[in-house]
GROMACS .gro file of N, CA and C in nm:
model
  228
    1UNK      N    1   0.085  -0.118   0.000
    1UNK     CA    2   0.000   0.000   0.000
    1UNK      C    3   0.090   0.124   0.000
    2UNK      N    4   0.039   0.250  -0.086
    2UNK     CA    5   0.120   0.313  -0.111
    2UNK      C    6   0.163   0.424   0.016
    3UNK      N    7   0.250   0.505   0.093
    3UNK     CA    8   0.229   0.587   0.164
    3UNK      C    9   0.144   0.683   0.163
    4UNK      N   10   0.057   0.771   0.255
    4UNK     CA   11  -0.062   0.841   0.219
    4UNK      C   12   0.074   0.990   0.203
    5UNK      N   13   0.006   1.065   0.133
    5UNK     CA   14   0.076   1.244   0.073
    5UNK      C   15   0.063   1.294   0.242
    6UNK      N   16   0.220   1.353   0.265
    6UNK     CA   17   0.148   1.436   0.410
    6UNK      C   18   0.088   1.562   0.337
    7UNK      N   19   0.016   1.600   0.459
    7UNK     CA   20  -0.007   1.721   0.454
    7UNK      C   21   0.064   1.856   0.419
    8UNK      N   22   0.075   1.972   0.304
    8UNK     CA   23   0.142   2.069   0.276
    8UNK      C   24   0.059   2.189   0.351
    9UNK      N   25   0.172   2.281   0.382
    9UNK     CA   26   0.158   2.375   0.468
    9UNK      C   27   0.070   2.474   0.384
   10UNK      N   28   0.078   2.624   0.398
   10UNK     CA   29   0.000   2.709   0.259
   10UNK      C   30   0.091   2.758   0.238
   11UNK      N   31   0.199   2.773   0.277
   11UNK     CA   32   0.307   2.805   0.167
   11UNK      C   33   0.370   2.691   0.076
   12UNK      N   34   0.318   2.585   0.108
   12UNK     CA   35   0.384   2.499  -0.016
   12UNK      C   36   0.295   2.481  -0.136
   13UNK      N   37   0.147   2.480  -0.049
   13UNK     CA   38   0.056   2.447  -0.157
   13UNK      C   39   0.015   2.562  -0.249
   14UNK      N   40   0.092   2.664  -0.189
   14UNK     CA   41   0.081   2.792  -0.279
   14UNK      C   42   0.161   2.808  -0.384
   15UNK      N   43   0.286   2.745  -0.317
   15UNK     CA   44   0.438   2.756  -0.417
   15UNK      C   45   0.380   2.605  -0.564
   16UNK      N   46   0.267   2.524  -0.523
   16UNK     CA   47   0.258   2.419  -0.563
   16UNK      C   48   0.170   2.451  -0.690
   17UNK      N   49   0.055   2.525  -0.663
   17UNK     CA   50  -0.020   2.600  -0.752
   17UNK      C   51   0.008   2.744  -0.838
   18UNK      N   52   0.121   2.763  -0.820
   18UNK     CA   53   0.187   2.867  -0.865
   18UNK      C   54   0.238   2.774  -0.990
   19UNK      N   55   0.332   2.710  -0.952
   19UNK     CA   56   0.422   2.606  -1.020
   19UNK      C   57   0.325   2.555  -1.128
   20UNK      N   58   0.209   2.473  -1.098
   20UNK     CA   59   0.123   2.399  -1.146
   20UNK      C   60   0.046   2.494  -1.289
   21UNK      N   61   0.061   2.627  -1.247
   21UNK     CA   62  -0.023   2.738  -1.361
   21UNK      C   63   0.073   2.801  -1.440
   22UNK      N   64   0.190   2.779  -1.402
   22UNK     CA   65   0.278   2.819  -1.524
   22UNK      C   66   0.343   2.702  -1.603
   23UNK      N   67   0.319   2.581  -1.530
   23UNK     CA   68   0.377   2.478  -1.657
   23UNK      C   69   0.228   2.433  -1.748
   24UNK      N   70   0.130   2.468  -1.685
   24UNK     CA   71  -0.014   2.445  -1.810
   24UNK      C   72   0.000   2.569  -1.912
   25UNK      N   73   0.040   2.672  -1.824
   25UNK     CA   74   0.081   2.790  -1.943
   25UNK      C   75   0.170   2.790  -2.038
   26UNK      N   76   0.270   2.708  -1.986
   26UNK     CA   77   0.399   2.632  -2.048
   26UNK      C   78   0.359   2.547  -2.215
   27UNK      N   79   0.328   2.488  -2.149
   27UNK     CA   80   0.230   2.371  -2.228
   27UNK      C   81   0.161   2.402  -2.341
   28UNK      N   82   0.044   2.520  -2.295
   28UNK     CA   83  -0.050   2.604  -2.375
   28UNK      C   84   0.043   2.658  -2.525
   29UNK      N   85   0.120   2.713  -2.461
   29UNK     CA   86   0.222   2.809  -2.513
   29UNK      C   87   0.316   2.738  -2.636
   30UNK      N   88   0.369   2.612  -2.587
   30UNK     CA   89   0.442   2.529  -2.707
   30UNK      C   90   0.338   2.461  -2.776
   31UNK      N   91   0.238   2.396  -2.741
   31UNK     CA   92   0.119   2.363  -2.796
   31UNK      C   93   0.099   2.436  -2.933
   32UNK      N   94   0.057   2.544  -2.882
   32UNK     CA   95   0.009   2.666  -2.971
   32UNK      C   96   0.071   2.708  -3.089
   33UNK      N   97   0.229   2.728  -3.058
   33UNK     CA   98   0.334   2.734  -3.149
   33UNK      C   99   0.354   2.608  -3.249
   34UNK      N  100   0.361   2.483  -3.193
   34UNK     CA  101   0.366   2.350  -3.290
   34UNK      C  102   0.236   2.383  -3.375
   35UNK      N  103   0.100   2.401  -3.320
   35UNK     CA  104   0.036   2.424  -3.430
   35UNK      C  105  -0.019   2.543  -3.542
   36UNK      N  106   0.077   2.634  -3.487
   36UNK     CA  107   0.068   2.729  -3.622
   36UNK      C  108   0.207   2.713  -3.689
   37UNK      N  109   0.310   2.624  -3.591
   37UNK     CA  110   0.368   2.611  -3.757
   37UNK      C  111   0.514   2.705  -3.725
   38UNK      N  112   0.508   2.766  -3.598
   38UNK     CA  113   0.600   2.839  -3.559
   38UNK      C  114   0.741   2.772  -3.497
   39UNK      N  115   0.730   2.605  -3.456
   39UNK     CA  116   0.794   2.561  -3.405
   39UNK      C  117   0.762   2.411  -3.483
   40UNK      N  118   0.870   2.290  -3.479
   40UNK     CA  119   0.853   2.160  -3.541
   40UNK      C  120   0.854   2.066  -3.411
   41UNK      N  121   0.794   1.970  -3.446
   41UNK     CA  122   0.777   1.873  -3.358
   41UNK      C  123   0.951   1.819  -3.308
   42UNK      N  124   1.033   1.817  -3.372
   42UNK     CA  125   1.178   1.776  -3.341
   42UNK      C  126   1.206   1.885  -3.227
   43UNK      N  127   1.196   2.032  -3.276
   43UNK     CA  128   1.199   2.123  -3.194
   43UNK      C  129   1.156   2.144  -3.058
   44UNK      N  130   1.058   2.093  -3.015
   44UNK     CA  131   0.984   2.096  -2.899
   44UNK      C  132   1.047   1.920  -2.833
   45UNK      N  133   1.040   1.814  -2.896
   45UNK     CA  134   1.148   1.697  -2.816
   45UNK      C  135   1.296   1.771  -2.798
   46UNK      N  136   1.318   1.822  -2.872
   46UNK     CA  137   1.437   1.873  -2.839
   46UNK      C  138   1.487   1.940  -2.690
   47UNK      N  139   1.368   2.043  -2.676
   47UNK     CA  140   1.362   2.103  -2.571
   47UNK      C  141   1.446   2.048  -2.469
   48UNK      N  142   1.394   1.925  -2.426
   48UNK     CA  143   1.448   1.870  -2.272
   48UNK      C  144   1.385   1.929  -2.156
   49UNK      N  145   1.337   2.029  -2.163
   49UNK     CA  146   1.243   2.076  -2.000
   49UNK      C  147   1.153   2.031  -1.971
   50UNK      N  148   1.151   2.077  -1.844
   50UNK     CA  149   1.022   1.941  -1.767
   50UNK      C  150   0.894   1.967  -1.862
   51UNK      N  151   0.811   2.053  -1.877
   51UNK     CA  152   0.708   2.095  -2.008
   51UNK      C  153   0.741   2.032  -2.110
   52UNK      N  154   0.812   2.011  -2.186
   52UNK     CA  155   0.809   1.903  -2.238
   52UNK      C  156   0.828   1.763  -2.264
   53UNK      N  157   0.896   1.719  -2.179
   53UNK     CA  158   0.916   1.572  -2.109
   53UNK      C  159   0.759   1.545  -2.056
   54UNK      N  160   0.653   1.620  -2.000
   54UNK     CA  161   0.563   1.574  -1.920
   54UNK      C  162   0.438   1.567  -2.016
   55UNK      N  163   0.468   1.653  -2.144
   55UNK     CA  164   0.352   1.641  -2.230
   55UNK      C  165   0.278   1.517  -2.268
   56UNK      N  166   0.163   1.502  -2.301
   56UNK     CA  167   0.122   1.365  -2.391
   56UNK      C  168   0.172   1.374  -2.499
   57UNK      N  169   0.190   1.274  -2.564
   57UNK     CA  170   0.256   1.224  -2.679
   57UNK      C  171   0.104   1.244  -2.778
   58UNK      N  172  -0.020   1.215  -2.743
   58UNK     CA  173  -0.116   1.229  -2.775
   58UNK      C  174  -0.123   1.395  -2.843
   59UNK      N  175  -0.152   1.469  -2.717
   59UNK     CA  176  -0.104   1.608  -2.722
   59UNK      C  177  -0.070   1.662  -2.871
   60UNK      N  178   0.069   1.651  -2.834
   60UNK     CA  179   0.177   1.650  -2.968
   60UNK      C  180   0.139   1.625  -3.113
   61UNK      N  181   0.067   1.498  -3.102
   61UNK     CA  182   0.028   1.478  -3.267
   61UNK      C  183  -0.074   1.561  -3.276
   62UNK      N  184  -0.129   1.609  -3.184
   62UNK     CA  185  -0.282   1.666  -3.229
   62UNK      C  186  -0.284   1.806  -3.254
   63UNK      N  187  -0.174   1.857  -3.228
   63UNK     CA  188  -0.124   1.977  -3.286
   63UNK      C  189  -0.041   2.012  -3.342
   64UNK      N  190   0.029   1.908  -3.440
   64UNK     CA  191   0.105   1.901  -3.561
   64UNK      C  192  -0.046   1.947  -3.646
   65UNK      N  193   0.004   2.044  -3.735
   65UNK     CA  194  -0.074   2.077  -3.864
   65UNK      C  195  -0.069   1.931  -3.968
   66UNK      N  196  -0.212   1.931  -3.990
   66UNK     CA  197  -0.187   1.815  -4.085
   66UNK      C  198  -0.277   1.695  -4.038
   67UNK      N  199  -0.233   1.662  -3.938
   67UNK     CA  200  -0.224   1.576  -3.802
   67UNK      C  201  -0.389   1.548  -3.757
   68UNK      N  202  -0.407   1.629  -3.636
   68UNK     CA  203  -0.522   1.648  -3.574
   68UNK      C  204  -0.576   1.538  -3.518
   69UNK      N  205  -0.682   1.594  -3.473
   69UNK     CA  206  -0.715   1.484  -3.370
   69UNK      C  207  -0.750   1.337  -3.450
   70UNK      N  208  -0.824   1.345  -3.525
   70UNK     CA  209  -0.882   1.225  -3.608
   70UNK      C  210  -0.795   1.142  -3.636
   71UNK      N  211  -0.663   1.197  -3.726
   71UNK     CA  212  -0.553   1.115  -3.778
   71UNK      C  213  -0.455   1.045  -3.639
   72UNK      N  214  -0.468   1.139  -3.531
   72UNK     CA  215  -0.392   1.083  -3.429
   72UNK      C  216  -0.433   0.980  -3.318
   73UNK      N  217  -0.583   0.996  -3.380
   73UNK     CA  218  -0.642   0.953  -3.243
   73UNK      C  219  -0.616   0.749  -3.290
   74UNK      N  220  -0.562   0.655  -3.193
   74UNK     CA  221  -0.551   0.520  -3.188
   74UNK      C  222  -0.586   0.424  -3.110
   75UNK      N  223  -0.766   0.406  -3.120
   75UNK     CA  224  -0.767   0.279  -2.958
   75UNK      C  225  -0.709   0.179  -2.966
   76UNK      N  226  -0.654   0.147  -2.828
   76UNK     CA  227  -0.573   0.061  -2.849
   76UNK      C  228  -0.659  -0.082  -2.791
   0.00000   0.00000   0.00000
């Protein structure tokens, strides 16, 4: 059984949600760029930062131009 999360103080869970709204902004932001075309999919693996290491791979294809959701989408 896994250990239960302790409890965070409000300064952590502040520092936690701070953190948490700039890597979705993060995200938003390269997202956005792969799909107008401003940035290449090599470009953004390239990166190496946590925002992009944490992305879906899903994500990614679905905002390659071209791409989209339909062509990317695969049940498995």
């Amino acid at each position: 059984m896994p250990a239960p999360i302790p409890p965070l103080t409000p300064e952590q869970r502040a520092e936690a949600l701070a953190k948490a709204a700039r890597v979705r902004k993060e995200r938003a932001e390269m997202l956005a760029a792969l799909k107008a075309g401003r940035v290449s999919l090599l470009d953004v693996l390239d990166r190496g930062d946590e925002t992009a290491r944490q992305t879906r791979v899903l994500s990614l294809l679905q905002a390659i131009p071209g791409i989209g959701t339909a062509t990317s989408y695969c049940p498995s």
